[in-house]
Tab-separated table of C-alpha atoms in Angstrom:
chain	number	residue	atom	x	y	z
J	1	MET	CA	12.591	11.521	0.596
J	2	MET	CA	11.584	8.110	1.840
J	3	SER	CA	12.176	4.941	-0.152
J	4	LEU	CA	9.391	4.048	-2.565
J	5	LEU	CA	10.034	0.370	-1.864
J	6	GLY	CA	8.543	-1.721	0.930
J	7	ASP	CA	10.402	-3.007	3.968
J	8	TYR	CA	13.150	-5.492	3.286
J	9	THR	CA	12.036	-9.129	3.516
J	10	SER	CA	13.771	-11.515	5.881
J	11	SER	CA	13.889	-14.280	3.242
J	12	LYS	CA	14.295	-14.366	-0.519
J	13	LEU	CA	11.410	-16.833	-0.618
J	14	SER	CA	9.057	-14.653	1.425
J	15	VAL	CA	6.538	-12.330	-0.229
J	16	PHE	CA	6.186	-10.341	2.982
J	17	PRO	CA	8.411	-7.775	4.710
J	18	LYS	CA	9.743	-8.503	8.167
J	19	SER	CA	7.178	-9.771	10.667
J	20	ALA	CA	7.131	-7.262	13.509
J	21	SER	CA	3.698	-7.265	15.185
J	22	SER	CA	1.352	-9.628	16.992
J	23	PHE	CA	-0.884	-9.721	13.887
J	24	SER	CA	1.833	-10.894	11.502
J	25	GLY	CA	1.799	-14.611	12.307
J	26	GLU	CA	-1.972	-15.051	11.955
J	27	SER	CA	-2.177	-12.878	8.844
J	28	ASP	CA	0.706	-14.641	7.097
J	29	TRP	CA	-0.610	-18.108	8.019
J	30	VAL	CA	-4.049	-17.389	6.530
J	31	PHE	CA	-2.485	-15.979	3.368
J	32	HIS	CA	-0.210	-19.006	2.899
J	33	PHE	CA	-3.061	-21.435	3.630
J	34	ILE	CA	-5.340	-19.858	1.011
J	35	SER	CA	-2.484	-19.691	-1.505
J	36	ILE	CA	-1.616	-23.380	-1.045
J	37	VAL	CA	-5.275	-24.440	-1.394
J	38	CYS	CA	-5.557	-22.388	-4.588
J	39	VAL	CA	-2.427	-24.002	-6.056
J	40	ILE	CA	-3.598	-27.517	-5.096
J	41	PHE	CA	-6.881	-26.965	-6.930
J	42	PHE	CA	-5.463	-24.997	-9.835
J	43	ILE	CA	-2.895	-27.558	-10.998
J	44	PRO	CA	-5.262	-30.582	-11.467
J	45	ILE	CA	-7.987	-28.356	-12.942
J	46	ALA	CA	-5.540	-26.898	-15.472
J	47	VAL	CA	-4.183	-30.383	-16.328
J	48	ALA	CA	-7.724	-31.758	-16.742
J	49	LEU	CA	-8.749	-28.779	-18.866
J	50	PHE	CA	-5.977	-29.226	-21.403
J	51	GLY	CA	-6.079	-33.028	-21.153
J	52	PHE	CA	-9.785	-33.290	-21.923
J	53	ALA	CA	-9.494	-30.665	-24.642
J	54	TRP	CA	-6.866	-32.871	-26.292
J	55	LYS	CA	-8.606	-36.204	-25.700
J	56	TYR	CA	-11.986	-35.133	-27.024
J	57	ARG	CA	-10.797	-32.942	-29.834
J	58	LYS	CA	-12.587	-33.234	-33.191
J	59	ALA	CA	-11.365	-32.588	-36.671
J	60	LYS	CA	-12.659	-29.470	-38.329
J	61	GLY	CA	-16.177	-30.011	-39.651
J	62	GLN	CA	-17.014	-33.043	-37.465
J	63	PRO	CA	-20.030	-32.737	-35.111
J	64	ALA	CA	-19.372	-32.429	-31.385
J	65	ASP	CA	-20.558	-35.132	-28.983
J	66	SER	CA	-23.557	-34.250	-26.834
J	67	GLN	CA	-23.736	-34.821	-23.065
J	68	VAL	CA	-25.553	-38.131	-22.606
J	69	ASP	CA	-24.809	-38.966	-18.950
J	70	HIS	CA	-23.501	-37.526	-15.688
J	71	ASN	CA	-22.208	-38.699	-12.325
J	72	THR	CA	-24.255	-37.216	-9.473
J	73	THR	CA	-21.879	-38.382	-6.746
J	74	LEU	CA	-18.859	-36.843	-8.461
J	75	GLU	CA	-20.684	-33.580	-9.050
J	76	LEU	CA	-21.750	-33.361	-5.395
J	77	VAL	CA	-18.223	-34.093	-4.203
J	78	TRP	CA	-16.560	-31.381	-6.278
J	79	SER	CA	-19.329	-28.871	-5.488
J	80	ILE	CA	-19.870	-29.443	-1.757
J	81	GLY	CA	-16.374	-30.645	-0.758
J	82	PRO	CA	-14.535	-27.370	-1.455
J	83	SER	CA	-17.208	-25.431	0.459
J	84	PHE	CA	-15.801	-26.839	3.709
J	85	LEU	CA	-12.468	-25.270	2.838
J	86	LEU	CA	-14.242	-21.967	2.201
J	87	VAL	CA	-15.782	-22.160	5.675
J	88	VAL	CA	-12.323	-22.753	7.181
J	89	MET	CA	-10.930	-19.766	5.264
J	90	PHE	CA	-13.811	-17.586	6.421
J	91	TYR	CA	-13.400	-18.645	10.052
J	92	PHE	CA	-9.723	-17.787	10.295
J	93	GLY	CA	-10.158	-14.610	8.250
J	94	ALA	CA	-13.069	-13.435	10.422
J	95	ARG	CA	-11.182	-14.280	13.606
J	96	GLY	CA	-8.219	-12.198	12.505
J	97	PHE	CA	-10.478	-9.324	11.409
J	98	LEU	CA	-12.347	-9.233	14.731
J	99	ASP	CA	-9.054	-9.326	16.620
J	100	MET	CA	-7.820	-6.312	14.663
J	101	ARG	CA	-11.073	-4.446	15.400
J	102	SER	CA	-11.135	-5.198	19.150
J	103	ILE	CA	-8.939	-2.525	20.722
J	104	PRO	CA	-7.594	-3.558	24.155
J	105	GLU	CA	-8.428	-1.417	27.185
J	106	GLY	CA	-5.603	0.870	28.230
J	107	ALA	CA	-3.864	0.867	24.843
J	108	TYR	CA	-1.361	3.693	24.337
J	109	ASN	CA	-3.122	6.297	22.172
J	110	VAL	CA	-1.512	8.383	19.425
J	111	GLY	CA	-3.483	10.866	17.342
J	112	VAL	CA	-2.850	10.777	13.589
J	113	ASP	CA	-3.548	13.733	11.285
J	114	ALA	CA	-3.310	12.867	7.587
J	115	TYR	CA	-3.099	15.610	4.989
J	116	LYS	CA	-1.804	16.160	1.474
J	117	TRP	CA	0.954	14.967	1.605
J	118	GLY	CA	2.200	14.203	5.058
J	119	TRP	CA	1.520	12.856	8.529
J	120	GLY	CA	1.245	14.452	11.942
J	121	MET	CA	1.518	12.114	14.944
J	122	ASN	CA	0.090	13.802	18.035
J	123	TYR	CA	1.681	12.662	21.302
J	124	GLY	CA	-0.152	15.202	23.468
J	125	ASN	CA	1.027	18.402	25.187
J	126	GLY	CA	1.638	20.033	21.823
J	127	VAL	CA	4.165	17.432	20.611
J	128	ILE	CA	3.399	16.624	16.955
J	129	HIS	CA	5.954	14.831	14.807
J	130	PRO	CA	5.821	13.101	11.393
J	131	GLU	CA	7.373	9.898	12.770
J	132	LEU	CA	5.309	7.322	14.656
J	133	HIS	CA	7.023	6.154	17.855
J	134	VAL	CA	5.606	3.301	19.978
J	135	VAL	CA	6.691	0.836	22.671
J	136	ALA	CA	7.486	-2.824	21.989
J	137	GLY	CA	5.125	-5.375	23.498
J	138	GLU	CA	2.455	-2.803	24.372
J	139	PRO	CA	-0.815	-2.305	22.451
J	140	THR	CA	-0.932	0.992	20.540
J	141	LYS	CA	-4.154	2.641	19.353
J	142	LEU	CA	-4.130	5.179	16.521
J	143	THR	CA	-6.988	7.695	16.443
J	144	MET	CA	-6.927	8.937	12.862
J	145	THR	CA	-8.566	11.728	10.879
J	146	SER	CA	-7.924	13.491	7.566
J	147	LYS	CA	-7.812	17.221	6.911
J	148	ASP	CA	-8.634	17.006	3.209
J	149	VAL	CA	-9.218	13.794	1.219
J	150	ILE	CA	-9.354	10.060	1.910
J	151	HIS	CA	-5.989	8.611	2.931
J	152	SER	CA	-5.051	5.134	4.146
J	153	LEU	CA	-2.468	4.291	6.794
J	154	TYR	CA	-0.510	1.148	5.943
J	155	ILE	CA	2.379	-0.417	7.898
J	156	PRO	CA	3.522	-3.501	5.914
J	157	SER	CA	5.663	-5.031	8.680
J	158	PHE	CA	2.753	-4.833	11.140
J	159	ARG	CA	0.171	-6.155	8.600
J	160	VAL	CA	-2.236	-3.308	9.389
J	161	LYS	CA	-4.069	-0.919	7.071
J	162	LYS	CA	-7.004	1.418	7.599
J	163	ASP	CA	-8.646	4.182	5.573
J	164	ILE	CA	-8.658	7.704	7.031
J	165	VAL	CA	-11.756	9.701	6.111
J	166	PRO	CA	-12.289	13.490	6.415
J	167	GLY	CA	-14.833	14.572	8.998
J	168	ARG	CA	-14.691	11.465	11.191
J	169	TYR	CA	-12.333	9.396	13.321
J	170	ASN	CA	-11.134	5.932	12.368
J	171	TYR	CA	-9.208	3.638	14.656
J	172	ILE	CA	-6.572	0.976	14.314
J	173	TRP	CA	-4.427	-0.866	16.836
J	174	PHE	CA	-1.403	-3.147	16.875
J	175	LYS	CA	1.235	-4.526	19.196
J	176	ALA	CA	4.758	-4.049	17.857
J	177	MET	CA	7.035	-6.919	18.857
J	178	GLU	CA	10.476	-6.064	17.428
J	179	PRO	CA	12.230	-2.981	18.910
J	180	SER	CA	14.109	-0.676	16.564
J	181	GLU	CA	17.865	-0.780	16.915
J	182	LYS	CA	19.851	2.387	17.512
J	183	VAL	CA	22.404	2.132	14.716
J	184	MET	CA	23.944	5.590	14.913
J	185	THR	CA	25.170	7.643	17.862
J	186	ASP	CA	23.757	11.080	18.662
J	187	GLU	CA	27.053	12.671	17.684
J	188	GLU	CA	27.051	10.955	14.282
J	189	CYS	CA	23.447	12.032	13.710
J	190	LYS	CA	24.286	15.636	14.604
J	191	GLN	CA	27.247	15.699	12.220
J	192	LEU	CA	25.105	14.410	9.330
J	193	ALA	CA	22.263	16.804	10.168
J	194	ASP	CA	24.684	19.759	10.224
J	195	LYS	CA	26.103	18.708	6.865
J	196	ASP	CA	22.581	18.432	5.410
J	197	LYS	CA	21.840	21.928	6.685
J	198	GLU	CA	24.960	23.317	5.014
J	199	ASP	CA	24.012	21.614	1.742
J	200	ASN	CA	20.356	22.670	2.041
J	201	LEU	CA	19.212	19.030	2.088
J	202	SER	CA	16.692	17.008	4.060
J	203	TRP	CA	17.535	13.896	6.064
J	204	ASP	CA	17.751	10.959	3.632
J	205	TYR	CA	15.930	8.088	5.334
J	206	ASP	CA	16.362	5.806	2.329
J	207	ALA	CA	20.127	6.170	1.979
J	208	ARG	CA	20.891	6.081	5.708
J	209	GLN	CA	18.205	3.576	6.727
J	210	CYS	CA	17.811	5.300	10.071
J	211	THR	CA	16.019	8.290	11.570
J	212	PRO	CA	17.682	11.592	12.542
J	213	ASP	CA	17.823	10.127	16.076
J	214	GLY	CA	19.777	7.081	14.869
J	215	TYR	CA	17.066	4.386	14.991
J	216	ASN	CA	16.318	1.956	12.192
J	217	PHE	CA	12.644	1.884	11.305
J	218	TYR	CA	9.603	0.299	9.702
J	219	ASP	CA	7.958	1.993	6.721
J	220	LEU	CA	4.538	3.646	6.908
J	221	TYR	CA	2.714	4.557	3.680
J	222	CYS	CA	-0.466	6.143	2.451
J	223	ALA	CA	-2.145	3.339	0.495
J	224	GLU	CA	-4.980	5.408	-1.018
J	225	TYR	CA	-4.261	7.613	-4.032
J	226	CYS	CA	-4.636	11.176	-2.749
J	227	GLY	CA	-3.261	13.446	-5.460
J	228	THR	CA	-0.077	14.672	-7.087
J	229	ASN	CA	2.470	13.751	-4.398
J	230	HIS	CA	0.746	10.608	-3.110
J	231	SER	CA	3.869	8.506	-3.652
J	232	GLU	CA	5.819	10.796	-1.306
J	233	MET	CA	3.310	10.522	1.560
J	234	GLN	CA	5.536	8.254	3.593
J	235	THR	CA	6.974	8.244	7.069
J	236	VAL	CA	8.541	5.784	9.495
J	237	VAL	CA	7.684	3.811	12.637
J	238	VAL	CA	10.213	3.513	15.465
J	239	VAL	CA	9.650	0.908	18.194
J	240	HIS	CA	11.226	1.710	21.568
J	241	GLU	CA	12.144	-0.978	24.061
J	242	THR	CA	10.641	0.789	27.077
J	243	GLN	CA	8.100	3.487	27.898
J	244	GLU	CA	10.870	5.478	29.546
J	245	GLU	CA	12.816	5.547	26.283
J	246	LEU	CA	9.727	6.742	24.403
J	247	ASP	CA	9.008	9.419	27.027
J	248	ALA	CA	12.576	10.671	26.708
J	249	TRP	CA	12.167	10.961	22.930
J	250	ILE	CA	8.879	12.862	23.329
J	251	LYS	CA	10.455	15.214	25.871
J	252	LYS	CA	13.266	15.930	23.424
J	253	TYR	CA	10.766	17.299	20.908
J	254	SER	CA	8.356	18.930	23.359
J	255	SER	CA	9.892	22.419	23.182
J	256	ARG	CA	12.591	24.509	21.531
J	257	GLY	CA	14.728	24.780	24.642
J	258	ASP	CA	17.878	26.841	24.098
J	259	GLU	CA	17.993	26.234	20.357
J	260	PRO	CA	17.983	29.391	18.183
J	261	PRO	CA	14.510	30.119	16.733
J	262	ALA	CA	15.618	29.927	13.092
J	263	ALA	CA	17.298	26.552	13.640
J	264	TYR	CA	14.233	25.206	15.425
J	265	GLY	CA	12.044	26.617	12.637
J	266	ALA	CA	14.104	24.619	10.129
J	267	LYS	CA	13.286	21.466	12.097
J	268	LEU	CA	9.587	22.345	12.190
J	269	TYR	CA	9.749	22.869	8.414
J	270	GLU	CA	10.864	19.240	8.121
J	271	ARG	CA	8.619	17.719	10.791
J	272	ARG	CA	5.320	19.477	10.167
J	273	GLY	CA	5.097	18.805	6.447
J	274	CYS	CA	5.975	22.325	5.237
J	275	LYS	CA	8.602	20.907	2.870
J	276	SER	CA	5.933	18.959	0.957
J	277	CYS	CA	4.457	22.170	-0.444
J	278	HIS	CA	7.015	24.979	0.085
J	279	SER	CA	10.530	24.774	-1.303
J	280	ILE	CA	13.551	26.600	0.095
J	281	ASP	CA	15.432	26.758	-3.205
J	282	GLY	CA	13.039	28.967	-5.188
J	283	SER	CA	11.302	26.173	-7.090
J	284	ARG	CA	7.504	26.233	-7.340
J	285	LEU	CA	5.632	23.447	-5.576
J	286	VAL	CA	2.059	23.294	-4.304
J	287	GLY	CA	2.653	26.572	-2.445
J	288	PRO	CA	5.038	29.537	-2.804
J	289	SER	CA	8.733	29.053	-2.114
J	290	TYR	CA	10.124	30.412	1.148
J	291	LYS	CA	13.411	31.449	-0.428
J	292	GLY	CA	13.845	35.232	-0.440
J	293	SER	CA	10.147	35.757	0.228
J	294	TYR	CA	10.267	37.654	3.514
J	295	GLY	CA	9.795	41.413	3.065
J	296	THR	CA	8.575	41.158	-0.541
J	297	MET	CA	5.178	42.182	-1.905
J	298	ARG	CA	2.912	39.298	-2.888
J	299	ASN	CA	-0.105	39.302	-5.185
J	300	ILE	CA	-3.192	37.645	-3.728
J	301	VAL	CA	-6.569	36.551	-5.029
J	302	GLY	CA	-8.823	39.594	-5.394
J	303	GLY	CA	-6.200	41.782	-7.063
J	304	ASP	CA	-4.564	43.165	-3.900
J	305	GLN	CA	-0.989	42.982	-2.701
J	306	VAL	CA	0.304	42.202	0.765
J	307	LYS	CA	3.740	42.391	2.313
J	308	VAL	CA	5.253	39.095	3.427
J	309	ASP	CA	5.920	40.038	7.039
J	310	GLU	CA	5.374	38.482	10.470
J	311	ASN	CA	1.638	39.161	10.468
J	312	TYR	CA	1.069	37.763	6.975
J	313	ILE	CA	3.042	34.578	7.704
J	314	ARG	CA	1.227	34.048	11.010
J	315	GLU	CA	-2.167	34.529	9.358
J	316	SER	CA	-1.199	32.154	6.531
J	317	ILE	CA	-0.301	29.465	9.057
J	318	LEU	CA	-3.470	29.814	11.127
J	319	ASN	CA	-5.920	30.760	8.343
J	320	PRO	CA	-4.268	29.816	5.033
J	321	LYS	CA	-7.340	30.528	2.885
J	322	ALA	CA	-7.603	34.163	4.012
J	323	LYS	CA	-5.066	35.471	1.473
J	324	VAL	CA	-4.347	33.034	-1.364
J	325	ALA	CA	-1.144	33.859	-3.239
J	326	ILE	CA	-0.833	34.451	-6.981
J	327	GLU	CA	2.416	33.907	-8.840
J	328	GLN	CA	2.945	34.761	-12.524
J	329	GLY	CA	-0.774	35.386	-12.901
J	330	VAL	CA	-1.789	31.956	-11.590
J	331	ALA	CA	-3.364	31.449	-8.167
J	332	TYR	CA	-2.124	28.664	-5.937
J	333	GLN	CA	-4.738	26.100	-4.990
J	334	PRO	CA	-6.058	26.768	-1.450
J	335	VAL	CA	-5.315	23.263	-0.149
J	336	MET	CA	-3.182	24.082	2.895
J	337	PRO	CA	-4.804	22.977	6.188
J	338	SER	CA	-4.963	25.290	9.181
J	339	TYR	CA	-2.402	24.747	11.932
J	340	LYS	CA	-4.487	26.573	14.516
J	341	GLY	CA	-4.164	24.816	17.860
J	342	GLN	CA	-1.291	22.663	16.566
J	343	LEU	CA	1.559	25.152	16.726
J	344	SER	CA	2.459	27.250	19.744
J	345	GLU	CA	3.275	30.936	19.423
J	346	ASP	CA	6.934	30.023	19.863
J	347	ASP	CA	6.635	27.481	17.021
J	348	ILE	CA	5.138	30.127	14.727
J	349	TYR	CA	7.832	32.632	15.748
J	350	SER	CA	10.522	30.039	14.992
J	351	LEU	CA	9.072	29.363	11.539
J	352	ILE	CA	8.981	33.092	10.796
J	353	GLU	CA	12.635	33.427	11.828
J	354	PHE	CA	13.501	30.462	9.622
J	355	ILE	CA	11.783	32.069	6.619
J	356	LYS	CA	13.597	35.334	7.357
J	357	SER	CA	16.914	33.479	7.203
J	358	LEU	CA	16.294	32.175	3.676
J	359	GLY	CA	17.813	34.937	1.607
J	360	ASP	CA	17.977	38.705	1.263
J	361	PRO	CA	14.543	40.218	0.537
J	362	SER	CA	16.109	43.085	-1.363
J	363	ALA	CA	17.290	40.593	-3.987
J	364	THR	CA	13.718	39.865	-5.001
J	365	GLU	CA	11.780	42.348	-7.109
J	366	PRO	CA	8.114	42.902	-6.150
J	367	GLU	CA	5.609	41.476	-8.597
J	368	ALA	CA	3.272	43.725	-10.542
J	369	PRO	CA	-0.397	43.543	-9.545
J	370	ALA	CA	-2.122	40.609	-11.195
J	371	ASP	CA	-4.774	41.216	-13.849
J	372	ALA	CA	-6.164	37.697	-13.573
J	373	GLU	CA	-9.760	37.147	-12.629
J	374	PRO	CA	-10.292	36.340	-8.927
J	375	VAL	CA	-10.141	32.629	-8.237
J	376	SER	CA	-12.655	31.094	-5.864
J	377	VAL	CA	-11.161	29.763	-2.663
J	378	GLU	CA	-14.146	27.693	-1.719
């Protein structure tokens, strides 16, 4: 699980996390300018408020004085004068906004799929990964869409945020300026990953403060409440020093290679958001647990039963609403998005082999047919 806290700040006096993009300086300057102006006006107004309240106080029962005169010049000064500051605030705010909306030609494009409750960063050629990887000093454009509800992509260190709406594409761009440091060797990462696998754990980004590839990172959050596990819809941003380094990382995740299918399926379970809804320890989440499920009979909406085999798993990945599972008389909500066109046949095969490896099917008794009324899957 990711940390629920924001990026670490570079100063105890700063209200912002580390400045790491070309937008940070302008955004922070405007914020500090507006804050200082507000403080400068607030203090004398507050002093005058309490001072005049004390000076012109009346004993209980005495009549209040009426307004008998006014100062036109003073009233014009305190009404019109601050408006010039408002114009200055608007100018710098509008300039920053237009800069953020003007995407440079030739920006490196990454597709972003948001869903409950995870992220899929599409690097092309079938490479989709939950982490966002970009190049330092080069403009990056994110082409974003949602598979279910409204989400919002927010990277505090880059000072960028944009809503992601179902049924349309939204865009955001930034130029990351501070490369991520590789703080752990590949061998150290492999040893920790193997230990996590033995202990049936996921990579702990929060505790280790680095990715499974050994890079430190910037946090990326969903900033729009999107349901039960909204607070866990987090991932990381890694900034590479060169395009060659980024290309090497993408190539590493472009195919299974010689890795055993079940082991690669375990990685896909982590990367493609399966773990958000399907446990591997038998606990009930948004969807059925994978543990000991292969080869068992499963109740589905409509009163039928199906066997959890290769065909059922494949259909559930590509068309998850076709056969909605029922457990203990209660149907799971049909909220899983389709992965059609996003997973290769080898990816699906690897996931099936991973599910097969999670326990002995004979240890699980088949459920009796459900008597519950059919639940609509619309």
